[in-house]
Short mmCIF file of C-alpha atoms in Angstrom, two decimals:
data_model
loop_
_atom_site.label_atom_id
_atom_site.label_comp_id
_atom_site.label_asym_id
_atom_site.label_seq_id
_atom_site.Cartn_x
_atom_site.Cartn_y
_atom_site.Cartn_z
CA UNK A 929 0.03 -0.07 -0.11
CA UNK A 930 1.33 3.48 -1.01
CA UNK A 931 2.19 6.00 1.47
CA UNK A 932 0.97 9.43 1.50
CA UNK A 933 4.78 10.39 1.15
CA UNK A 934 5.50 7.82 -1.73
CA UNK A 935 7.35 9.67 -4.50
CA UNK A 936 6.56 7.25 -7.97
CA UNK A 937 9.70 8.11 -9.77
CA UNK A 938 12.35 7.56 -6.71
CA UNK A 939 14.14 4.51 -7.78
CA UNK A 940 14.15 1.04 -5.67
CA UNK A 941 16.96 0.83 -3.39
CA UNK A 942 19.45 -1.13 -5.17
CA UNK A 943 23.30 -2.11 -4.67
CA UNK A 944 25.56 0.49 -5.82
CA UNK A 945 23.44 3.97 -5.32
CA UNK A 946 20.89 5.57 -6.85
CA UNK A 947 20.89 7.44 -10.41
CA UNK A 948 21.57 10.73 -10.02
CA UNK A 949 18.90 12.50 -12.15
CA UNK A 950 15.25 11.52 -11.79
CA UNK A 951 13.80 9.88 -14.94
CA UNK A 952 11.09 11.55 -17.13
CA UNK A 953 10.95 9.02 -19.80
CA UNK A 954 8.80 5.81 -19.53
CA UNK A 955 11.29 2.92 -21.25
CA UNK A 956 9.57 0.29 -23.69
CA UNK A 957 11.39 -2.18 -25.77
CA UNK A 958 10.10 -4.04 -28.63
CA UNK A 959 8.64 -7.49 -28.11
CA UNK A 960 10.94 -9.18 -30.46
CA UNK A 961 14.19 -7.84 -28.13
CA UNK A 962 12.36 -8.03 -24.78
CA UNK A 963 14.28 -11.35 -24.28
CA UNK A 964 17.33 -9.44 -24.84
CA UNK A 965 16.26 -7.07 -22.75
CA UNK A 966 16.50 -8.95 -19.96
CA UNK A 967 20.13 -10.99 -20.61
CA UNK A 968 21.49 -7.22 -20.89
CA UNK A 969 23.04 -6.93 -17.17
CA UNK A 970 24.64 -10.32 -17.63
CA UNK A 971 26.00 -10.05 -21.10
CA UNK A 972 27.40 -6.25 -20.63
CA UNK A 973 26.98 -5.73 -17.02
CA UNK A 974 24.21 -4.37 -14.55
CA UNK A 975 26.25 -1.10 -14.60
CA UNK A 976 26.21 -0.19 -18.34
CA UNK A 977 23.03 -1.27 -18.63
CA UNK A 978 21.94 1.17 -15.72
CA UNK A 979 23.77 3.66 -17.38
CA UNK A 980 22.04 3.23 -20.39
CA UNK A 981 18.58 3.06 -18.49
CA UNK A 982 19.63 6.10 -16.83
CA UNK A 983 20.36 7.87 -20.08
CA UNK A 984 17.53 7.10 -22.03
CA UNK A 985 15.18 7.79 -19.07
CA UNK A 986 16.37 11.08 -18.52
CA UNK A 987 18.21 12.63 -21.52
CA UNK A 988 17.16 10.82 -24.60
CA UNK A 989 18.06 13.84 -26.74
CA UNK A 990 21.46 14.92 -25.72
CA UNK A 991 24.78 13.47 -25.96
CA UNK A 992 25.87 10.48 -23.41
CA UNK A 993 28.27 10.71 -20.60
CA UNK A 994 28.70 7.24 -21.32
CA UNK A 995 28.89 5.27 -24.53
CA UNK A 996 28.20 6.44 -28.05
CA UNK A 997 25.51 7.91 -29.80
CA UNK A 998 24.68 7.95 -33.34
CA UNK A 999 21.60 9.81 -34.99
CA UNK A 1000 21.13 7.10 -38.09
CA UNK A 1001 20.98 8.45 -41.23
CA UNK A 1002 18.26 7.90 -44.10
CA UNK A 1003 15.47 5.26 -43.94
CA UNK A 1004 16.53 3.65 -40.73
CA UNK A 1005 16.67 7.12 -38.99
CA UNK A 1006 13.32 8.27 -40.02
CA UNK A 1007 10.73 8.10 -37.13
CA UNK A 1008 8.55 5.42 -37.14
CA UNK A 1009 5.61 7.72 -36.94
CA UNK A 1010 4.78 11.68 -36.24
CA UNK A 1011 5.82 12.85 -33.21
CA UNK A 1012 8.48 10.64 -32.86
CA UNK A 1013 12.23 11.23 -32.88
CA UNK A 1014 14.66 9.93 -35.37
CA UNK A 1015 16.56 6.45 -34.42
CA UNK A 1016 19.35 7.19 -31.91
CA UNK A 1017 21.92 4.18 -32.03
CA UNK A 1018 23.85 3.75 -28.71
CA UNK A 1019 26.79 1.75 -28.49
CA UNK A 1020 27.09 0.10 -24.81
CA UNK A 1021 31.31 -0.44 -24.26
CA UNK A 1022 31.31 -2.64 -27.88
CA UNK A 1023 29.12 -5.37 -26.69
CA UNK A 1024 25.73 -4.61 -27.74
CA UNK A 1025 24.12 -2.19 -29.73
CA UNK A 1026 20.33 -0.31 -28.54
CA UNK A 1027 18.46 1.48 -31.36
CA UNK A 1028 15.53 3.44 -29.87
CA UNK A 1029 13.56 6.68 -30.53
CA UNK A 1030 11.52 8.54 -28.54
CA UNK A 1031 8.54 11.11 -28.33
CA UNK A 1032 8.44 14.24 -25.92
CA UNK A 1033 4.80 14.24 -25.56
CA UNK A 1034 3.49 10.46 -26.22
CA UNK A 1035 -0.14 9.96 -26.21
CA UNK A 1036 -1.30 5.92 -25.91
CA UNK A 1037 -4.29 4.28 -25.89
CA UNK A 1038 -4.88 5.76 -22.90
CA UNK A 1039 -3.71 8.56 -20.43
CA UNK A 1040 -2.33 12.44 -20.84
CA UNK A 1041 0.78 13.21 -23.16
CA UNK A 1042 4.23 12.03 -21.12
CA UNK A 1043 7.49 11.53 -22.66
CA UNK A 1044 8.68 7.74 -23.67
CA UNK A 1045 11.47 5.90 -25.31
CA UNK A 1046 10.46 2.79 -27.81
CA UNK A 1047 13.87 0.63 -27.82
CA UNK A 1048 13.40 -0.43 -31.40
CA UNK A 1049 16.30 -3.55 -31.56
CA UNK A 1050 18.77 -4.92 -29.21
CA UNK A 1051 22.11 -6.36 -30.47
CA UNK A 1052 24.45 -8.17 -28.18
CA UNK A 1053 28.25 -9.11 -29.10
CA UNK A 1054 30.71 -6.84 -31.29
CA UNK A 1055 30.24 -6.06 -34.73
CA UNK B 143 53.72 41.00 -49.20
CA UNK B 144 54.54 37.44 -49.19
CA UNK B 145 58.24 36.47 -48.35
CA UNK B 146 59.77 33.80 -50.54
CA UNK B 147 62.73 32.71 -49.24
CA UNK B 148 66.32 31.32 -50.68
CA UNK B 149 67.76 27.90 -49.77
CA UNK B 150 70.22 29.80 -48.35
CA UNK B 151 67.51 30.94 -45.64
CA UNK B 152 67.12 27.64 -44.56
CA UNK B 153 70.48 28.10 -42.07
CA UNK B 154 69.71 31.87 -41.24
CA UNK B 155 66.39 32.61 -41.23
CA UNK B 156 64.68 28.96 -40.27
CA UNK B 157 63.04 30.71 -37.25
CA UNK B 158 61.15 33.09 -39.48
CA UNK B 159 60.40 30.36 -41.95
CA UNK B 160 58.94 27.66 -39.36
CA UNK B 161 57.02 30.64 -37.43
CA UNK B 162 55.51 31.88 -41.04
CA UNK B 163 55.02 28.44 -41.95
CA UNK B 164 53.03 27.32 -38.35
CA UNK B 165 51.22 30.42 -39.15
CA UNK B 166 49.92 29.52 -42.27
CA UNK B 167 52.37 28.85 -45.12
CA UNK B 168 56.02 29.82 -45.88
CA UNK B 169 57.21 29.48 -49.60
CA UNK B 170 60.57 28.80 -50.64
CA UNK B 171 62.19 28.82 -54.16
CA UNK B 172 64.79 26.39 -55.24
CA UNK B 173 67.48 27.47 -57.24
CA UNK B 174 65.90 25.83 -60.01
CA UNK B 175 63.01 28.12 -59.73
CA UNK B 176 60.70 25.25 -57.83
CA UNK B 177 58.38 26.98 -55.86
CA UNK B 178 57.67 25.11 -51.99
CA UNK B 179 55.21 25.47 -49.85
CA UNK B 180 56.08 24.44 -46.08
CA UNK B 181 52.53 24.13 -44.18
CA UNK B 182 51.59 22.16 -40.67
CA UNK B 183 51.31 18.84 -41.82
CA UNK B 184 47.62 19.12 -39.84
CA UNK B 185 46.47 21.24 -42.60
CA UNK B 186 48.10 18.98 -45.31
CA UNK B 187 46.33 15.91 -44.35
CA UNK B 188 43.08 18.07 -44.10
CA UNK B 189 43.30 19.21 -47.58
CA UNK B 190 43.84 15.34 -48.71
CA UNK B 191 41.02 13.60 -47.02
CA UNK B 192 38.70 16.22 -48.35
CA UNK B 193 40.27 16.02 -51.67
CA UNK B 194 39.90 12.07 -51.55
CA UNK B 195 36.29 12.46 -50.19
CA UNK B 196 35.62 14.57 -52.92
CA UNK B 197 36.86 12.38 -55.65
CA UNK B 198 34.92 9.30 -54.08
CA UNK B 199 31.95 11.54 -54.02
CA UNK B 200 32.11 12.28 -57.64
CA UNK B 201 32.09 8.77 -58.19
CA UNK B 202 28.89 8.13 -55.98
CA UNK B 203 26.86 10.50 -58.23
CA UNK B 204 27.93 9.07 -61.07
CA UNK B 205 26.90 5.78 -59.45
CA UNK B 206 23.77 7.16 -58.38
CA UNK B 207 22.57 8.59 -61.73
CA UNK B 208 23.12 4.86 -63.22
CA UNK B 209 21.42 2.66 -60.45
CA UNK B 210 18.00 3.71 -61.47
CA UNK B 211 18.36 1.69 -64.57
CA UNK B 212 21.12 -1.48 -63.03
CA UNK B 213 22.76 -2.87 -60.34
CA UNK B 214 25.61 -1.23 -59.85
CA UNK B 215 29.08 -3.39 -59.08
CA UNK B 216 30.52 -2.92 -55.95
CA UNK B 217 33.53 -1.64 -57.26
CA UNK B 218 31.69 1.07 -58.78
CA UNK B 219 31.60 2.34 -55.13
CA UNK B 220 35.07 3.06 -54.49
CA UNK B 221 36.30 3.16 -50.79
CA UNK B 222 32.94 3.61 -50.04
CA UNK B 223 31.74 0.19 -50.77
CA UNK B 224 29.46 0.25 -47.80
CA UNK B 225 27.23 2.37 -49.36
CA UNK B 226 25.81 -0.85 -51.60
CA UNK B 227 23.41 -1.29 -49.16
CA UNK B 228 21.47 1.91 -49.24
CA UNK B 229 18.76 2.28 -52.07
CA UNK B 230 18.87 5.27 -54.19
CA UNK B 231 16.89 7.80 -52.02
CA UNK B 232 19.38 7.09 -48.93
CA UNK B 233 22.47 7.46 -51.96
CA UNK B 234 20.62 10.98 -52.48
CA UNK B 235 20.66 11.79 -48.75
CA UNK B 236 24.69 11.15 -48.62
CA UNK B 237 25.54 12.67 -51.73
CA UNK B 238 23.78 15.81 -49.95
CA UNK B 239 25.46 15.27 -46.69
CA UNK B 240 28.63 14.85 -47.75
CA UNK B 241 28.88 17.32 -50.55
CA UNK B 242 27.88 20.06 -47.97
CA UNK B 243 30.32 18.97 -45.26
CA UNK B 244 33.45 19.23 -48.14
CA UNK B 245 32.26 22.85 -48.49
CA UNK B 246 32.38 23.71 -45.03
CA UNK B 247 35.41 21.48 -44.57
CA UNK B 248 37.17 23.51 -47.16
CA UNK B 249 35.64 27.03 -46.20
CA UNK B 250 36.69 26.01 -42.45
CA UNK B 251 40.19 24.06 -42.96
CA UNK B 252 38.38 21.64 -40.93
CA UNK B 253 37.69 17.91 -41.71
CA UNK B 254 35.43 17.18 -38.05
CA UNK B 255 32.23 17.65 -40.25
CA UNK B 256 33.14 15.61 -42.97
CA UNK B 257 34.43 12.68 -40.42
CA UNK B 258 31.26 12.82 -38.21
CA UNK B 259 28.92 12.64 -41.32
CA UNK B 260 30.85 9.67 -42.91
CA UNK B 261 30.87 7.82 -39.66
CA UNK B 262 27.36 8.24 -38.82
CA UNK B 263 26.48 6.99 -42.87
CA UNK B 264 28.97 4.31 -41.96
CA UNK B 265 27.31 3.40 -38.76
CA UNK B 266 23.83 3.15 -40.14
CA UNK B 267 25.19 1.22 -43.32
CA UNK B 268 26.00 -1.74 -40.65
CA UNK B 269 23.17 -1.65 -39.00
CA UNK B 270 20.84 -1.98 -42.42
CA UNK B 271 22.58 -5.48 -42.73
CA UNK B 272 20.25 -6.61 -40.34
CA UNK B 273 17.02 -7.40 -41.98
CA UNK B 274 14.81 -7.52 -38.37
CA UNK B 275 15.49 -4.21 -38.02
CA UNK B 276 14.15 -3.17 -41.20
CA UNK B 277 11.02 -4.95 -41.08
CA UNK B 278 10.25 -3.79 -37.60
CA UNK B 279 10.83 -0.14 -39.39
CA UNK B 280 8.80 -1.26 -42.50
CA UNK B 281 5.78 -2.59 -40.00
CA UNK B 282 5.11 0.72 -38.51
CA UNK B 283 4.15 1.40 -35.13
CA UNK B 284 2.19 -0.25 -33.02
CA UNK B 285 1.95 0.03 -28.90
CA UNK B 286 1.00 -3.28 -28.81
CA UNK B 287 4.45 -4.40 -29.92
CA UNK B 288 6.14 -2.80 -26.95
CA UNK B 289 6.37 -3.74 -23.12
CA UNK B 290 7.59 -1.56 -20.37
CA UNK B 291 10.46 -2.51 -18.99
CA UNK B 292 12.34 -1.05 -15.99
CA UNK B 293 15.58 0.16 -14.46
CA UNK B 294 17.56 -2.89 -14.33
CA UNK B 295 18.18 -3.94 -10.56
CA UNK B 296 14.40 -2.32 -9.47
CA UNK B 297 12.58 -5.00 -7.85
CA UNK B 298 9.57 -6.07 -9.92
CA UNK B 299 7.27 -4.74 -6.59
CA UNK B 300 8.25 -1.30 -6.97
CA UNK B 301 8.17 -1.87 -10.33
CA UNK B 302 4.37 -2.35 -9.81
CA UNK B 303 4.03 0.42 -7.62
CA UNK B 304 5.06 2.81 -10.40
CA UNK B 305 2.76 1.01 -12.72
CA UNK B 306 -0.19 1.34 -9.98
CA UNK B 307 0.64 4.90 -9.05
CA UNK B 308 0.79 5.60 -13.17
CA UNK B 309 -2.67 3.92 -13.58
CA UNK B 310 -4.35 6.15 -10.66
CA UNK B 311 -3.03 9.45 -12.18
CA UNK B 312 -4.45 8.45 -15.74
CA UNK B 313 -0.99 7.54 -17.32
CA UNK B 314 -0.93 4.23 -18.95
#
């Protein structure tokens, strides 16, 4: 049962401390990559996965402080629908890649406009 | 007025020659009349890379005209063989981006924009080889194709609380 002081964006306690900024964006992953999302902490490390999540959930439109982000060109970079960003290709220390788009005012099937990150694809291993 | 140094100046006026060279260029004239420019190596490298990019671009432009009627050979792409994964429309975007970067490079004496454009296009080409990625983008957007994830390390109980709070506020 939530208490009066419960703040929904305060992350749960975990080993290693809290993220430095409050998450604003919901993060969703395409079903075809949902299994890989679960594997990420084991494959690239918990810290690297958390760093990506913190980046995506707070400042997906900026240059990340950790990892490399490239705005994809051409058709692969094109927004999948109106209101979405171009595709951001995020490299996790050479061990994996995450492609996502974000929408700062997404209105889904229900609810007010809110910021959301949609992860289109996760690829593990070097290229 | 630009000073033209003689071979004999290399010993007596080497400091002036080096200072001029570092400031942009210094000109020497050999005994047979050949003029030689002394410039910072970095600037010469920039000019060479922009020149090479311009030549590669000209080849791609010629290829982009031909690609409408027939499949080009990989060798026709020259140094940028990774462009072969792109369709005609993407090739046109590539040509526009690189052409502008070359213009900026020559005017500003820097290949930073050119390097960044080529890097971004090359990264894109590497992703284009994945048919799954292309199929996801072609299928269009449907919210039902996505599932929400939480910060790794967050317990399922905490995530359920967050989800419940959102639902009470009318945010899905």
